[in-house]
CSV table of C-alpha atoms in Angstrom, one decimal:
chain,number,residue,atom,x,y,z
A,1,MET,CA,-29.8,36.7,0.0
A,2,ASN,CA,-29.6,40.1,0.0
A,3,ARG,CA,-32.2,41.4,-2.5
A,4,ARG,CA,-29.7,43.1,-4.8
A,5,TYR,CA,-28.4,39.8,-6.1
A,6,LEU,CA,-31.5,38.6,-7.4
A,7,ARG,CA,-32.8,41.5,-9.2
A,8,LEU,CA,-31.4,39.7,-12.0
A,9,ALA,CA,-33.8,40.4,-14.8
A,10,ALA,CA,-34.4,43.8,-13.6
A,11,SER,CA,-30.6,44.6,-12.8
A,12,GLY,CA,-31.4,47.9,-11.3
A,13,ALA,CA,-33.9,48.8,-13.8
A,14,ALA,CA,-37.0,47.8,-11.8
A,15,LEU,CA,-40.1,49.9,-12.5
A,16,CYS,CA,-40.2,52.9,-10.3
A,17,LEU,CA,-44.0,52.9,-10.1
A,18,THR,CA,-46.5,53.6,-7.6
A,19,ALA,CA,-47.7,50.3,-6.3
A,20,ALA,CA,-49.8,48.2,-8.7
A,21,THR,CA,-52.6,46.8,-6.4
A,22,LEU,CA,-54.2,43.6,-7.9
A,23,THR,CA,-57.3,41.8,-6.5
A,24,GLY,CA,-58.2,38.7,-8.3
A,25,CYS,CA,-61.9,38.5,-8.0
A,26,GLY,CA,-62.5,42.3,-7.2
A,27,ALA,CA,-62.9,42.0,-3.4
A,28,VAL,CA,-61.9,45.0,-1.5
A,29,ASP,CA,-60.3,44.5,2.1
A,30,GLY,CA,-63.1,45.4,4.6
A,31,LEU,CA,-66.0,44.9,2.3
A,32,THR,CA,-65.9,41.1,2.2
A,33,GLY,CA,-68.4,38.8,4.0
A,34,ASP,CA,-68.2,37.7,7.5
A,35,ASN,CA,-66.8,34.4,6.7
A,36,GLU,CA,-64.3,35.7,4.1
A,37,VAL,CA,-60.5,36.5,4.5
A,38,THR,CA,-58.6,38.9,2.3
A,39,LEU,CA,-54.8,38.1,2.2
A,40,ARG,CA,-52.7,41.2,1.7
A,41,VAL,CA,-49.7,40.2,-0.3
A,42,VAL,CA,-46.8,42.7,-1.1
A,43,ALA,CA,-44.5,41.7,-3.8
A,44,ALA,CA,-41.2,43.0,-5.7
A,45,GLU,CA,-41.2,44.1,-9.2
A,46,TYR,CA,-38.8,42.3,-11.4
A,47,GLY,CA,-39.8,43.6,-14.8
A,48,ASP,CA,-38.0,46.6,-16.4
A,49,ASN,CA,-41.1,47.9,-18.4
A,50,PRO,CA,-44.9,47.7,-18.2
A,51,GLN,CA,-44.9,45.0,-20.7
A,52,ASN,CA,-43.0,42.4,-18.4
A,53,SER,CA,-44.2,43.7,-15.0
A,54,SER,CA,-44.5,41.1,-12.3
A,55,ALA,CA,-48.0,42.3,-11.8
A,56,ALA,CA,-49.3,40.2,-14.5
A,57,TYR,CA,-47.8,37.0,-12.9
A,58,TRP,CA,-49.3,37.9,-9.4
A,59,LYS,CA,-52.6,38.7,-11.0
A,60,THR,CA,-52.8,35.1,-12.6
A,61,VAL,CA,-51.7,33.3,-9.4
A,62,ALA,CA,-54.2,35.0,-7.3
A,63,GLU,CA,-57.1,34.6,-9.7
A,64,ASP,CA,-56.2,30.8,-10.0
A,65,PHE,CA,-56.0,30.4,-6.3
A,66,GLU,CA,-59.4,32.2,-5.6
A,67,LYS,CA,-61.2,29.9,-8.1
A,68,THR,CA,-60.4,27.0,-6.0
A,69,ASN,CA,-60.6,28.5,-2.6
A,70,PRO,CA,-63.9,30.4,-2.3
A,71,GLY,CA,-63.9,32.6,0.7
A,72,ILE,CA,-60.3,33.6,0.4
A,73,ASP,CA,-59.4,36.8,-1.6
A,74,VAL,CA,-55.9,37.7,-2.5
A,75,GLU,CA,-55.0,41.4,-2.8
A,76,VAL,CA,-51.4,41.9,-4.2
A,77,SER,CA,-49.4,45.2,-4.2
A,78,VAL,CA,-46.4,45.2,-6.5
A,79,TYR,CA,-43.6,47.7,-5.7
A,80,SER,CA,-40.1,48.6,-7.2
A,81,TRP,CA,-37.1,47.0,-5.7
A,82,SER,CA,-36.0,50.4,-4.7
A,83,GLU,CA,-39.1,50.8,-2.3
A,84,VAL,CA,-40.4,47.4,-1.5
A,85,ASP,CA,-38.4,46.6,1.5
A,86,ALA,CA,-39.0,50.0,2.9
A,87,LYS,CA,-42.8,49.9,2.3
A,88,VAL,CA,-42.9,46.5,4.2
A,89,ALA,CA,-40.9,47.9,7.1
A,90,GLU,CA,-43.3,50.9,7.2
A,91,MET,CA,-46.4,48.7,7.4
A,92,VAL,CA,-44.8,46.6,10.2
A,93,LYS,CA,-43.9,49.5,12.1
A,94,ALA,CA,-47.4,51.0,11.8
A,95,GLY,CA,-48.9,47.7,13.0
A,96,LYS,CA,-50.3,46.9,9.5
A,97,ALA,CA,-48.0,44.0,8.3
A,98,PRO,CA,-49.0,42.3,5.2
A,99,ASP,CA,-49.9,38.6,5.5
A,100,ILE,CA,-47.2,37.9,2.9
A,101,ALA,CA,-44.2,39.7,1.7
A,102,GLN,CA,-41.8,38.7,-1.2
A,103,ILE,CA,-38.9,40.8,-0.5
A,104,GLY,CA,-35.2,40.7,0.0
A,105,ALA,CA,-34.6,39.8,3.8
A,106,TYR,CA,-36.5,38.1,6.5
A,107,ALA,CA,-34.2,37.6,9.4
A,108,ASP,CA,-35.1,40.8,11.3
A,109,TYR,CA,-38.7,39.9,11.1
A,110,ALA,CA,-38.0,36.5,12.2
A,111,GLU,CA,-35.9,37.5,15.1
A,112,ALA,CA,-38.7,39.9,16.3
A,113,GLY,CA,-41.1,36.9,16.4
A,114,LYS,CA,-43.3,38.3,13.7
A,115,LEU,CA,-43.2,35.5,11.1
A,116,TYR,CA,-44.9,32.1,11.0
A,117,THR,CA,-42.4,29.3,10.5
A,118,ALA,CA,-42.3,27.2,7.3
A,119,ASP,CA,-43.8,24.0,9.1
A,120,GLU,CA,-46.6,26.2,10.5
A,121,LEU,CA,-47.5,27.3,6.9
A,122,LEU,CA,-46.8,24.6,4.4
A,123,SER,CA,-47.7,21.1,3.6
A,124,VAL,CA,-45.2,18.5,4.0
A,125,LYS,CA,-44.8,18.1,0.2
A,126,THR,CA,-44.3,21.7,-0.3
A,127,GLU,CA,-41.7,22.4,2.5
A,128,ALA,CA,-39.7,19.1,1.4
A,129,ASP,CA,-39.6,20.5,-2.2
A,130,PHE,CA,-37.1,23.2,-1.4
A,131,LEU,CA,-33.6,22.8,-2.7
A,132,GLY,CA,-31.4,22.0,0.5
A,133,PRO,CA,-29.0,24.9,0.4
A,134,LEU,CA,-32.0,27.4,-0.1
A,135,ALA,CA,-34.0,25.9,2.7
A,136,ASP,CA,-30.9,26.1,5.1
A,137,ALA,CA,-30.4,29.8,4.0
A,138,GLY,CA,-34.0,30.6,5.1
A,139,LYS,CA,-33.3,29.3,8.8
A,140,VAL,CA,-32.6,31.3,12.0
A,141,LYS,CA,-31.4,29.1,14.7
A,142,ARG,CA,-32.1,26.1,12.7
A,143,ILE,CA,-35.8,27.0,12.1
A,144,GLN,CA,-37.0,28.0,8.7
A,145,TYR,CA,-38.8,31.3,8.4
A,146,GLY,CA,-37.7,32.6,5.0
A,147,LEU,CA,-39.1,30.8,1.9
A,148,PRO,CA,-37.0,31.0,-1.1
A,149,PHE,CA,-38.7,32.6,-4.1
A,150,VAL,CA,-36.2,32.6,-6.9
A,151,ALA,CA,-32.5,32.0,-7.1
A,152,SER,CA,-29.3,32.5,-9.1
A,153,THR,CA,-25.7,31.3,-9.2
A,154,ARG,CA,-22.8,33.2,-10.8
A,155,LEU,CA,-20.4,32.1,-13.5
A,156,LEU,CA,-17.2,33.5,-15.2
A,157,PHE,CA,-18.1,35.1,-18.5
A,158,TYR,CA,-15.5,35.7,-21.2
A,159,ASN,CA,-15.5,37.4,-24.5
A,160,GLU,CA,-14.7,34.7,-27.1
A,161,LYS,CA,-13.3,37.0,-29.9
A,162,LEU,CA,-11.0,38.9,-27.4
A,163,LEU,CA,-9.7,35.6,-25.9
A,164,ALA,CA,-9.2,34.1,-29.4
A,165,ASP,CA,-7.5,37.2,-30.7
A,166,ALA,CA,-5.0,37.2,-27.8
A,167,GLY,CA,-4.3,33.6,-28.2
A,168,VAL,CA,-5.9,32.3,-25.1
A,169,ILE,CA,-8.2,29.8,-26.9
A,170,PRO,CA,-7.8,28.7,-30.5
A,171,LYS,CA,-10.1,30.4,-33.0
A,172,ASP,CA,-11.6,27.1,-34.0
A,173,ALA,CA,-12.0,25.6,-30.6
A,174,LYS,CA,-15.3,23.7,-30.2
A,175,ASN,CA,-15.6,23.6,-26.5
A,176,GLY,CA,-14.6,27.1,-25.8
A,177,TRP,CA,-12.2,27.8,-22.9
A,178,GLN,CA,-12.2,25.7,-19.6
A,179,PRO,CA,-10.0,27.2,-17.0
A,180,LYS,CA,-9.8,25.5,-13.7
A,181,SER,CA,-7.3,27.5,-11.7
A,182,TRP,CA,-6.5,31.1,-10.8
A,183,ALA,CA,-3.2,30.6,-12.4
A,184,GLU,CA,-4.9,30.1,-15.8
A,185,LEU,CA,-7.0,33.1,-15.2
A,186,GLU,CA,-4.0,35.3,-14.5
A,187,ALA,CA,-2.2,34.0,-17.7
A,188,ALA,CA,-5.2,34.7,-19.9
A,189,ALA,CA,-5.5,38.2,-18.3
A,190,LYS,CA,-1.9,38.9,-19.2
A,191,LYS,CA,-2.4,37.8,-22.7
A,192,LEU,CA,-5.4,40.1,-22.9
A,193,LYS,CA,-3.4,43.0,-21.6
A,194,GLY,CA,-0.7,42.2,-24.2
A,195,ALA,CA,-3.3,42.2,-26.9
A,196,GLY,CA,-4.4,45.7,-25.9
A,197,VAL,CA,-7.6,44.8,-24.2
A,198,PRO,CA,-8.6,47.7,-22.0
A,199,THR,CA,-9.8,45.6,-19.1
A,200,PRO,CA,-8.6,42.1,-19.1
A,201,PHE,CA,-10.5,41.1,-16.1
A,202,ALA,CA,-13.3,43.4,-14.5
A,203,LEU,CA,-13.3,43.3,-10.8
A,204,PRO,CA,-16.5,45.3,-9.5
A,205,LEU,CA,-15.9,45.9,-5.8
A,206,GLY,CA,-17.9,49.1,-5.9
A,207,ARG,CA,-20.9,49.6,-3.7
A,208,GLU,CA,-23.4,48.1,-6.0
A,209,GLU,CA,-22.4,44.4,-5.3
A,210,ALA,CA,-19.0,44.3,-3.7
A,211,GLN,CA,-20.2,41.6,-1.3
A,212,ALA,CA,-21.1,39.3,-4.0
A,213,GLU,CA,-17.9,39.7,-6.0
A,214,THR,CA,-16.0,39.1,-2.7
A,215,MET,CA,-17.8,36.1,-1.8
A,216,MET,CA,-17.2,34.6,-5.1
A,217,TRP,CA,-13.4,35.0,-4.7
A,218,MET,CA,-13.5,33.7,-1.2
A,219,LEU,CA,-15.5,30.6,-2.1
A,220,ALA,CA,-13.2,29.9,-4.9
A,221,GLY,CA,-10.3,30.1,-2.4
A,222,GLY,CA,-11.8,27.5,-0.1
A,223,GLY,CA,-13.2,30.1,2.4
A,224,GLY,CA,-16.5,32.1,2.7
A,225,TYR,CA,-18.1,34.5,4.9
A,226,THR,CA,-19.0,31.7,7.5
A,227,ASP,CA,-17.5,28.5,8.7
A,228,ASN,CA,-19.2,25.0,9.0
A,229,GLU,CA,-20.8,26.2,12.3
A,230,GLU,CA,-22.2,29.3,10.5
A,231,GLN,CA,-20.0,31.7,12.7
A,232,TYR,CA,-18.4,34.5,10.8
A,233,SER,CA,-15.0,33.5,9.5
A,234,ILE,CA,-14.4,36.6,7.4
A,235,ASP,CA,-10.6,36.9,8.4
A,236,SER,CA,-9.8,33.3,7.6
A,237,PRO,CA,-6.3,32.5,6.1
A,238,GLU,CA,-8.3,31.3,2.9
A,239,ASN,CA,-9.9,34.6,2.6
A,240,VAL,CA,-6.9,36.6,3.1
A,241,LYS,CA,-5.1,34.6,0.3
A,242,ALA,CA,-7.8,35.3,-2.0
A,243,LEU,CA,-7.6,39.1,-1.6
A,244,GLU,CA,-3.8,38.8,-1.7
A,245,PHE,CA,-4.1,37.1,-5.0
A,246,LEU,CA,-6.3,40.0,-6.3
A,247,ARG,CA,-4.1,42.7,-4.9
A,248,ASP,CA,-0.9,41.2,-6.2
A,249,LYS,CA,-1.6,39.2,-9.4
A,250,MET,CA,-4.7,40.9,-10.7
A,251,VAL,CA,-4.7,44.6,-9.6
A,252,GLY,CA,-1.0,44.8,-9.0
A,253,GLN,CA,0.0,43.7,-12.5
A,254,GLY,CA,-2.6,46.1,-14.2
A,255,LEU,CA,-5.0,43.4,-15.3
A,256,THR,CA,-8.2,45.0,-13.9
A,257,GLY,CA,-8.4,48.1,-16.1
A,258,SER,CA,-7.9,51.8,-15.3
A,259,VAL,CA,-11.0,52.0,-12.8
A,260,GLN,CA,-10.1,51.0,-9.2
A,261,PRO,CA,-12.1,48.0,-8.2
A,262,GLY,CA,-13.4,49.8,-5.2
A,263,LYS,CA,-15.0,52.3,-7.5
A,264,LEU,CA,-16.3,50.0,-10.1
A,265,ASP,CA,-19.8,48.9,-10.0
A,266,ARG,CA,-21.4,45.6,-11.3
A,267,GLN,CA,-23.4,47.2,-14.0
A,268,ALA,CA,-20.7,49.5,-15.2
A,269,ALA,CA,-18.6,46.4,-15.5
A,270,PHE,CA,-21.4,44.5,-17.5
A,271,ASP,CA,-21.9,47.6,-19.7
A,272,ALA,CA,-18.1,47.5,-20.7
A,273,PHE,CA,-18.3,43.9,-21.3
A,274,THR,CA,-21.2,44.5,-23.8
A,275,ARG,CA,-19.0,47.2,-25.5
A,276,GLY,CA,-16.3,44.7,-26.1
A,277,GLU,CA,-13.9,46.4,-23.6
A,278,VAL,CA,-13.6,43.6,-21.0
A,279,GLY,CA,-12.1,40.2,-21.5
A,280,MET,CA,-13.5,38.5,-18.4
A,281,LEU,CA,-15.7,39.0,-15.5
A,282,ASN,CA,-18.1,37.2,-13.2
A,283,GLY,CA,-21.8,37.6,-13.9
A,284,HIS,CA,-25.3,36.6,-13.4
A,285,PRO,CA,-27.9,35.6,-16.0
A,286,THR,CA,-28.9,39.2,-16.9
A,287,LEU,CA,-25.7,39.6,-18.7
A,288,ILE,CA,-26.8,36.8,-21.2
A,289,LYS,CA,-29.4,38.9,-22.8
A,290,GLN,CA,-27.3,42.3,-22.3
A,291,ALA,CA,-24.4,40.8,-24.1
A,292,ALA,CA,-26.3,39.0,-26.7
A,293,GLY,CA,-28.3,42.1,-27.4
A,294,LYS,CA,-25.1,43.9,-28.3
A,295,GLY,CA,-23.9,41.1,-30.6
A,296,VAL,CA,-21.1,40.0,-28.2
A,297,LYS,CA,-20.2,36.4,-28.6
A,298,PHE,CA,-19.4,35.0,-25.1
A,299,GLY,CA,-18.7,31.8,-23.1
A,300,MET,CA,-19.5,30.9,-19.6
A,301,VAL,CA,-17.8,28.6,-17.1
A,302,THR,CA,-17.6,27.8,-13.5
A,303,MET,CA,-15.3,30.3,-11.5
A,304,PRO,CA,-11.8,28.9,-11.5
A,305,THR,CA,-10.4,28.2,-7.9
A,306,ALA,CA,-7.2,28.9,-6.2
A,307,ASP,CA,-5.8,25.4,-6.6
A,308,GLY,CA,-8.0,24.0,-9.5
A,309,THR,CA,-10.2,21.8,-7.4
A,310,GLU,CA,-13.8,22.2,-7.1
A,311,HIS,CA,-15.5,24.5,-4.6
A,312,SER,CA,-19.0,25.7,-4.1
A,313,ALA,CA,-20.4,28.5,-6.3
A,314,MET,CA,-22.1,31.4,-4.8
A,315,GLY,CA,-26.0,31.2,-4.7
A,316,VAL,CA,-28.4,34.1,-4.1
A,317,ALA,CA,-32.1,34.1,-3.4
A,318,ASP,CA,-35.0,36.4,-2.7
A,319,TRP,CA,-37.5,35.6,0.0
A,320,VAL,CA,-41.1,35.0,0.9
A,321,MET,CA,-42.4,35.3,4.4
A,322,ALA,CA,-45.8,35.3,6.2
A,323,PHE,CA,-46.5,37.6,9.1
A,324,LYS,CA,-48.5,36.5,12.2
A,325,ASN,CA,-51.8,38.3,11.3
A,326,GLY,CA,-54.1,35.5,12.3
A,327,HIS,CA,-54.3,34.0,8.8
A,328,ARG,CA,-52.0,31.2,9.1
A,329,LYS,CA,-54.2,28.6,7.4
A,330,GLU,CA,-55.2,30.9,4.6
A,331,SER,CA,-51.6,32.2,4.1
A,332,GLY,CA,-50.3,28.5,4.1
A,333,LYS,CA,-53.0,27.5,1.3
A,334,PHE,CA,-51.8,30.3,-0.9
A,335,LEU,CA,-48.2,29.6,-0.3
A,336,ASP,CA,-48.7,26.0,-1.4
A,337,HIS,CA,-50.4,27.1,-4.5
A,338,LEU,CA,-47.6,29.6,-5.2
A,339,TYR,CA,-45.0,26.9,-5.0
A,340,GLU,CA,-46.7,24.6,-7.4
A,341,ALA,CA,-44.4,23.6,-10.1
A,342,LYS,CA,-46.4,25.5,-13.0
A,343,ASN,CA,-46.2,28.9,-10.8
A,344,VAL,CA,-42.5,28.4,-10.2
A,345,SER,CA,-41.7,27.7,-13.8
A,346,ALA,CA,-43.9,30.6,-15.0
A,347,PHE,CA,-41.8,33.1,-12.9
A,348,THR,CA,-38.5,31.9,-13.5
A,349,SER,CA,-39.0,31.6,-17.2
A,350,MET,CA,-40.3,35.1,-17.4
A,351,TYR,CA,-37.1,36.5,-16.0
A,352,ASP,CA,-34.4,34.0,-16.7
A,353,LEU,CA,-34.1,33.0,-13.0
A,354,LEU,CA,-33.6,29.6,-11.3
A,355,PRO,CA,-36.2,27.6,-9.6
A,356,VAL,CA,-36.0,27.0,-5.8
A,357,THR,CA,-37.9,23.7,-5.7
A,358,THR,CA,-36.7,20.2,-6.6
A,359,THR,CA,-39.5,19.8,-9.1
A,360,GLY,CA,-38.8,23.2,-10.6
A,361,TYR,CA,-35.2,22.4,-10.9
A,362,ARG,CA,-35.9,19.2,-12.7
A,363,ALA,CA,-38.3,20.9,-15.1
A,364,ALA,CA,-35.7,23.5,-15.8
A,365,GLN,CA,-33.2,20.9,-16.4
A,366,ALA,CA,-35.4,19.2,-18.9
A,367,GLY,CA,-36.1,22.5,-20.6
A,368,SER,CA,-32.4,23.3,-20.9
A,369,ALA,CA,-31.6,19.8,-22.4
A,370,GLY,CA,-34.5,20.5,-24.7
A,371,GLY,CA,-32.9,23.7,-26.1
A,372,ASN,CA,-35.5,26.1,-24.3
A,373,ALA,CA,-32.8,27.8,-22.2
A,374,PRO,CA,-29.4,26.3,-22.9
A,375,GLN,CA,-27.5,29.1,-21.7
A,376,LEU,CA,-29.0,28.8,-18.3
A,377,LYS,CA,-27.9,25.1,-17.9
A,378,THR,CA,-24.5,25.9,-16.2
A,379,PHE,CA,-26.0,28.4,-13.9
A,380,LEU,CA,-28.6,25.7,-13.0
A,381,ASP,CA,-26.1,23.0,-12.5
A,382,ALA,CA,-24.4,25.0,-10.0
A,383,LEU,CA,-27.4,25.6,-7.9
A,384,PRO,CA,-27.9,22.6,-5.7
A,385,SER,CA,-24.4,22.8,-4.3
A,386,SER,CA,-24.1,26.6,-3.9
A,387,ARG,CA,-23.5,28.6,-0.8
A,388,LEU,CA,-25.6,31.7,0.0
A,389,TYR,CA,-25.1,34.8,2.0
A,390,PRO,CA,-25.5,34.3,5.7
A,391,VAL,CA,-29.0,36.0,5.5
A,392,GLY,CA,-30.4,34.1,8.5
A,393,LYS,CA,-28.2,36.4,10.5
A,394,LYS,CA,-29.9,39.7,11.7
A,395,SER,CA,-26.4,41.2,11.4
A,396,TRP,CA,-25.9,40.4,7.8
A,397,ALA,CA,-27.3,43.7,6.4
A,398,GLY,CA,-24.8,45.6,8.5
A,399,VAL,CA,-21.7,43.3,7.7
A,400,SER,CA,-22.7,43.5,4.0
A,401,GLU,CA,-22.6,47.4,4.1
A,402,ASP,CA,-19.3,47.3,5.8
A,403,ILE,CA,-17.8,45.0,3.1
A,404,LYS,CA,-19.2,47.4,0.5
A,405,GLN,CA,-17.5,50.3,2.1
A,406,ASN,CA,-14.2,48.8,2.9
A,407,ILE,CA,-13.3,45.8,0.6
A,408,GLY,CA,-11.9,47.6,-2.3
A,409,LYS,CA,-9.2,49.1,-0.1
A,410,ALA,CA,-7.9,45.6,0.6
A,411,VAL,CA,-6.8,45.0,-3.0
A,412,GLU,CA,-5.4,48.4,-3.9
A,413,PRO,CA,-1.7,48.5,-4.5
A,414,GLY,CA,-0.3,48.6,-0.9
A,415,GLY,CA,-3.5,47.5,0.6
A,416,GLN,CA,-3.7,45.2,3.7
A,417,PRO,CA,-6.1,42.4,3.2
A,418,VAL,CA,-5.3,41.1,6.7
A,419,LYS,CA,-6.1,44.3,8.4
A,420,VAL,CA,-9.3,45.1,6.4
A,421,LEU,CA,-10.8,41.7,6.9
A,422,GLU,CA,-10.0,41.5,10.7
A,423,GLU,CA,-11.7,44.9,11.1
A,424,ILE,CA,-14.8,43.8,9.3
A,425,ALA,CA,-14.8,40.4,11.0
A,426,THR,CA,-14.4,42.1,14.4
A,427,LYS,CA,-17.5,44.2,13.9
A,428,ALA,CA,-19.4,41.0,12.4
A,429,ARG,CA,-18.8,39.0,15.6
A,430,ALA,CA,-19.7,41.8,17.8
A,431,ALA,CA,-23.0,42.3,16.1
A,432,ASP,CA,-23.7,38.4,16.1
A,433,PRO,CA,-22.8,37.3,19.8
A,434,ARG,CA,-23.1,33.6,20.4
């Protein structure tokens, strides 16, 4: 999962700080005793201000670990999302890779033979606890190198008042709106347009997150970026039909607002939703707090599909990896500690993210049922069967960038989905030879 999709709590507002370095017990690398090891950990910042910085979480995890593992010190450096991937890349290039990195992608390092595998690091209990789709997404050539850290899914958000005023849902409806098909989505958007809503459906295919929005529609149409054999299938008939629907039924009928989808970014769409200018859009958990903070009453449902039947939702994740620095045993111990249920729950609760382990998932379900986070329940329910980006492919970063640059052209009036998808697919296959 490209890191962009799991910045959820930060949503582009991650702290632009100089790295905050945290040493649990005051040990400094190079000054420890002969039999001591200092694990150097680099992590991403998910907070958007000093009060909710991720540094506090890592400090607690490191200190708790050191108490029960004498002889292993943990030094954590926390960087903003805008610099953390580049910082790790610089360290690796200089021959000073961290022992553990919590960043957005792992495939390049795995392909280069720089990472330990999951079974070289983790206890059987920890390794078996990862949710299936997330563990699979962490694999390169069927071997797991990427350890999922946090996850999320996407849902369709809608403005309850706008839909009620437009006659889409009764004003006294108790169960909200439950659309199943794209036809229902189109009909609702037409009513919103007739009621004068500026943007009946926001379709952000701008550079910020075009690959996410695109994947949601592809999955809902029965397609996706890859086939069952994990080979690129970007130009599949199902994907072509999905973009043709967007071009003809949504953009072509003026249901996506005045800004061209290819020039609309995710956060701009979110901001418009919180101002009451958007009737519907796909979103992640960050939008819950943003909309509630502006007093917008909203509902959330699973993304409707082309024919009304169920298809997998899109899941996204950020990753943890351990570099081959000679500290395999020590890194494994720390990672077993990191994935203990209490630590998983502490981080996901802090940022309204979803757990990546079965035990964490069950705990979150219980919490949602008990009223602690009821709005996250629908996101949570979609996680076990979700599909993630093909992040195990070294080529994915380039393919994602190609999608960001070109996919908006496919849904413009007169756009050619077949041609655009074929061009992207051809480059993708060339970059991922079998």
